[in-house]
Coordinates of C-alpha atoms in Angstrom, one line a residue:
X19 CA 0.4 38.2 35.0
X20 CA -3.2 39.1 35.6
X21 CA -4.3 42.5 35.4
X22 CA -7.7 44.3 36.7
X23 CA -9.2 47.1 34.4
X24 CA -12.0 49.0 36.9
X25 CA -14.1 51.3 34.3
X26 CA -17.8 51.5 32.9
X27 CA -16.4 53.5 29.6
X28 CA -16.1 51.2 26.3
X29 CA -13.4 53.1 25.0
X30 CA -11.1 53.0 28.1
X31 CA -11.7 49.3 28.4
X32 CA -10.7 48.7 24.7
X33 CA -7.5 50.6 24.9
X34 CA -6.3 48.9 28.1
X35 CA -7.5 45.5 27.4
X36 CA -4.6 45.3 24.2
X37 CA -2.4 44.2 26.8
X38 CA -3.6 41.3 26.7
X39 CA -2.1 41.0 23.1
X40 CA 1.2 41.0 25.3
X41 CA 0.7 38.0 27.8
X42 CA -1.4 39.6 30.1
X43 CA -4.4 37.9 31.5
X44 CA -7.1 40.4 31.8
X45 CA -10.0 41.2 34.3
X46 CA -12.7 43.5 33.8
X47 CA -14.7 45.3 36.5
X48 CA -16.9 47.8 36.1
X49 CA -17.9 48.9 39.3
X50 CA -14.5 49.4 41.5
X51 CA -16.6 48.3 45.1
X52 CA -17.0 45.0 43.5
X53 CA -13.7 44.8 42.7
X54 CA -12.4 45.9 45.9
X55 CA -14.4 42.9 47.6
X56 CA -12.4 40.0 45.3
X57 CA -9.5 42.1 45.3
X58 CA -7.8 38.8 47.3
X59 CA -9.6 36.1 44.9
X60 CA -8.2 37.7 42.0
X61 CA -4.7 38.5 43.1
X62 CA -3.9 40.6 40.2
X63 CA -0.5 42.1 39.6
X64 CA -1.7 44.8 37.9
X65 CA -4.6 47.4 38.5
X66 CA -6.0 50.1 35.7
X67 CA -8.4 52.5 37.6
X68 CA -10.3 55.0 35.5
X69 CA -10.7 57.9 37.5
X70 CA -13.3 59.6 35.1
X71 CA -15.5 56.8 36.3
X72 CA -14.2 56.7 40.0
X73 CA -12.8 60.6 41.3
X74 CA -12.8 59.9 44.5
X75 CA -12.6 56.2 44.9
X76 CA -9.8 55.8 43.4
X77 CA -8.0 56.7 46.5
X78 CA -10.0 53.7 48.4
X79 CA -8.5 51.0 46.4
X80 CA -5.2 53.2 46.8
X81 CA -4.8 53.0 50.4
X82 CA -6.1 49.4 50.6
X83 CA -3.6 48.2 48.3
X84 CA -0.8 49.8 50.5
X85 CA -2.2 48.2 53.4
X86 CA -1.2 45.2 52.1
X87 CA -4.4 43.2 52.0
X88 CA -5.1 43.1 48.1
X89 CA -1.7 41.1 47.6
X90 CA 2.4 42.6 48.0
X91 CA 3.8 44.1 44.8
X92 CA 0.7 45.1 42.7
X93 CA 1.1 47.9 40.2
X94 CA -1.3 50.6 40.1
X95 CA -2.2 52.8 36.9
X96 CA -4.8 55.5 36.7
X97 CA -6.7 57.2 33.3
X98 CA -7.3 60.6 33.6
X99 CA -8.3 62.2 30.2
X100 CA -7.6 65.3 31.6
X101 CA -4.5 65.9 33.7
X102 CA -4.2 65.9 37.6
X103 CA -3.4 69.1 39.2
X104 CA -0.6 69.2 41.1
X105 CA -2.2 68.7 44.3
X106 CA -3.8 65.3 43.0
X107 CA -0.4 64.0 41.6
X108 CA 1.2 64.5 45.2
X109 CA -1.7 62.3 46.4
X110 CA -1.2 59.8 44.0
X111 CA 2.3 59.9 44.5
X112 CA 2.1 59.4 48.0
X113 CA -0.7 56.7 47.5
X114 CA 2.0 54.2 45.1
X115 CA 0.5 55.3 41.7
X116 CA 2.9 54.2 39.3
X117 CA 1.2 55.8 36.5
X118 CA -1.6 57.8 35.2
X119 CA -2.0 57.9 31.2
X120 CA -4.2 60.4 30.2
X121 CA -4.2 59.6 26.7
X122 CA -4.9 56.9 24.5
X123 CA -1.6 56.4 23.2
X124 CA 0.0 53.0 21.5
X125 CA 3.3 53.3 22.0
X126 CA 2.9 55.1 25.7
X127 CA 0.9 52.0 26.5
X128 CA 3.7 49.7 24.3
X129 CA 6.5 51.0 26.0
X130 CA 5.5 50.8 29.6
X131 CA 3.4 47.3 30.2
X132 CA 6.8 45.8 27.9
X133 CA 8.8 47.0 30.8
X134 CA 6.9 45.8 33.2
X135 CA 6.8 42.5 31.7
X136 CA 10.5 42.2 31.4
X137 CA 10.9 43.2 35.2
X138 CA 8.2 40.1 35.8
X139 CA 9.7 37.7 34.7
X140 CA 12.3 36.5 36.7
X141 CA 13.9 34.0 34.2
X142 CA 17.8 32.6 33.8
X143 CA 20.4 35.6 32.4
X144 CA 22.0 34.9 28.9
X145 CA 25.1 34.1 30.9
X146 CA 23.8 30.8 32.8
X147 CA 24.3 28.2 30.5
X148 CA 23.3 25.1 32.4
X149 CA 20.2 23.1 31.2
X150 CA 17.6 25.5 32.6
X151 CA 14.7 25.2 30.3
X152 CA 11.9 22.9 29.9
X153 CA 9.5 22.6 27.1
X154 CA 6.7 20.1 27.3
X155 CA 5.9 18.9 23.5
X156 CA 2.3 19.6 22.8
X157 CA 1.7 16.5 20.6
X158 CA 2.7 14.1 23.3
X159 CA 3.7 15.5 26.7
X160 CA 7.3 14.4 26.4
X161 CA 10.5 17.2 27.6
X162 CA 12.9 19.2 25.8
X163 CA 16.2 20.3 27.6
X164 CA 18.3 23.4 26.7
X165 CA 19.4 26.6 27.9
X166 CA 19.1 30.5 27.4
X167 CA 21.3 32.2 25.1
X168 CA 20.1 35.8 24.8
X169 CA 16.9 37.8 25.4
X170 CA 15.2 40.7 22.9
X171 CA 12.3 42.6 25.5
X172 CA 10.0 39.3 25.4
X173 CA 11.5 37.1 23.3
X174 CA 14.1 34.1 24.2
X175 CA 16.5 33.0 22.7
X176 CA 17.5 28.8 23.4
X177 CA 19.3 26.2 22.5
X178 CA 17.5 23.0 22.5
X179 CA 19.1 19.8 20.8
X180 CA 15.8 18.7 19.3
X181 CA 14.2 21.8 18.2
X182 CA 13.7 20.2 15.0
X183 CA 11.0 18.6 16.4
X184 CA 8.6 21.8 17.1
X185 CA 7.4 24.2 14.6
X186 CA 7.0 27.9 13.6
X187 CA 4.3 29.6 15.0
X188 CA 3.4 26.8 17.5
X189 CA 2.1 27.6 21.2
X190 CA 3.9 25.9 23.7
X191 CA 1.1 25.7 26.5
X192 CA 4.0 24.6 29.0
X193 CA 7.3 25.7 29.8
X194 CA 9.3 26.0 32.3
X195 CA 12.6 28.0 33.3
X196 CA 14.6 27.1 36.2
X197 CA 17.2 29.7 38.0
X198 CA 18.9 29.7 41.3
X199 CA 16.3 26.3 42.9
X200 CA 13.3 28.3 41.2
X201 CA 10.6 27.5 39.1
X202 CA 9.3 29.9 36.7
X203 CA 6.5 28.4 34.4
X204 CA 4.6 30.5 31.7
X205 CA 3.3 29.4 28.2
X206 CA 4.6 30.6 24.8
X207 CA 5.4 30.7 21.3
X208 CA 7.8 29.5 18.6
X209 CA 8.2 32.3 16.6
X210 CA 11.5 31.0 15.1
X211 CA 13.9 28.2 14.5
X212 CA 17.3 28.3 13.5
X213 CA 17.8 24.2 12.5
X214 CA 21.7 25.0 11.9
X215 CA 22.0 26.4 15.6
X216 CA 19.5 24.2 17.2
X217 CA 17.8 27.4 18.6
X218 CA 14.5 28.4 19.6
X219 CA 13.2 31.6 19.6
X220 CA 10.1 31.6 22.3
X221 CA 7.8 34.7 22.6
X222 CA 6.1 34.7 26.6
X223 CA 3.0 34.6 26.2
X224 CA 1.6 34.0 30.1
X225 CA 2.7 34.1 33.7
X226 CA 1.9 31.0 35.5
X227 CA 1.3 31.9 39.3
X228 CA 3.8 29.8 41.0
X229 CA 1.9 26.1 42.8

């Protein structure tokens, strides 16, 4: 998932680029109009704008997004060091702003983007016991097959018969989830291996665009 952050403030950039640790591909622009020019090329799913830097132009970007020219289903967030007035809040709601951050609160950031990531990953449900996951071994590019049993946030517990071939902490660059006739592709980290149950716990790191 790509996130575009528009700000020229190092504190703002340092705070919001933390989401890169949660599996988001972060792209930074310091000039809003340049970001708008390149929006169709970037194709972000999330945009965060520092309204302290762009007190008026964020509305131009929001209107641009509502026109559909920047792509579909883009989540727009704002940062403002001071709370918006009632009038500005109403305008932001009409322009499709998802949320306004007004402080550097790590818990708030964690909760918001974990929730968004869960909603963005179109993986099979735990009730679907078909062979719905394909893991590519990074050593020899061979495949392992399995199913998703449980989900805990951004971690998926999967039954994989040859789970012993993988190592805890290993990054799997290519993981595919198959559901309803479509594939969702991503990279994942092996966070735990249960050899008795032949299970892997996979933490989703990066969601790839469909080819």
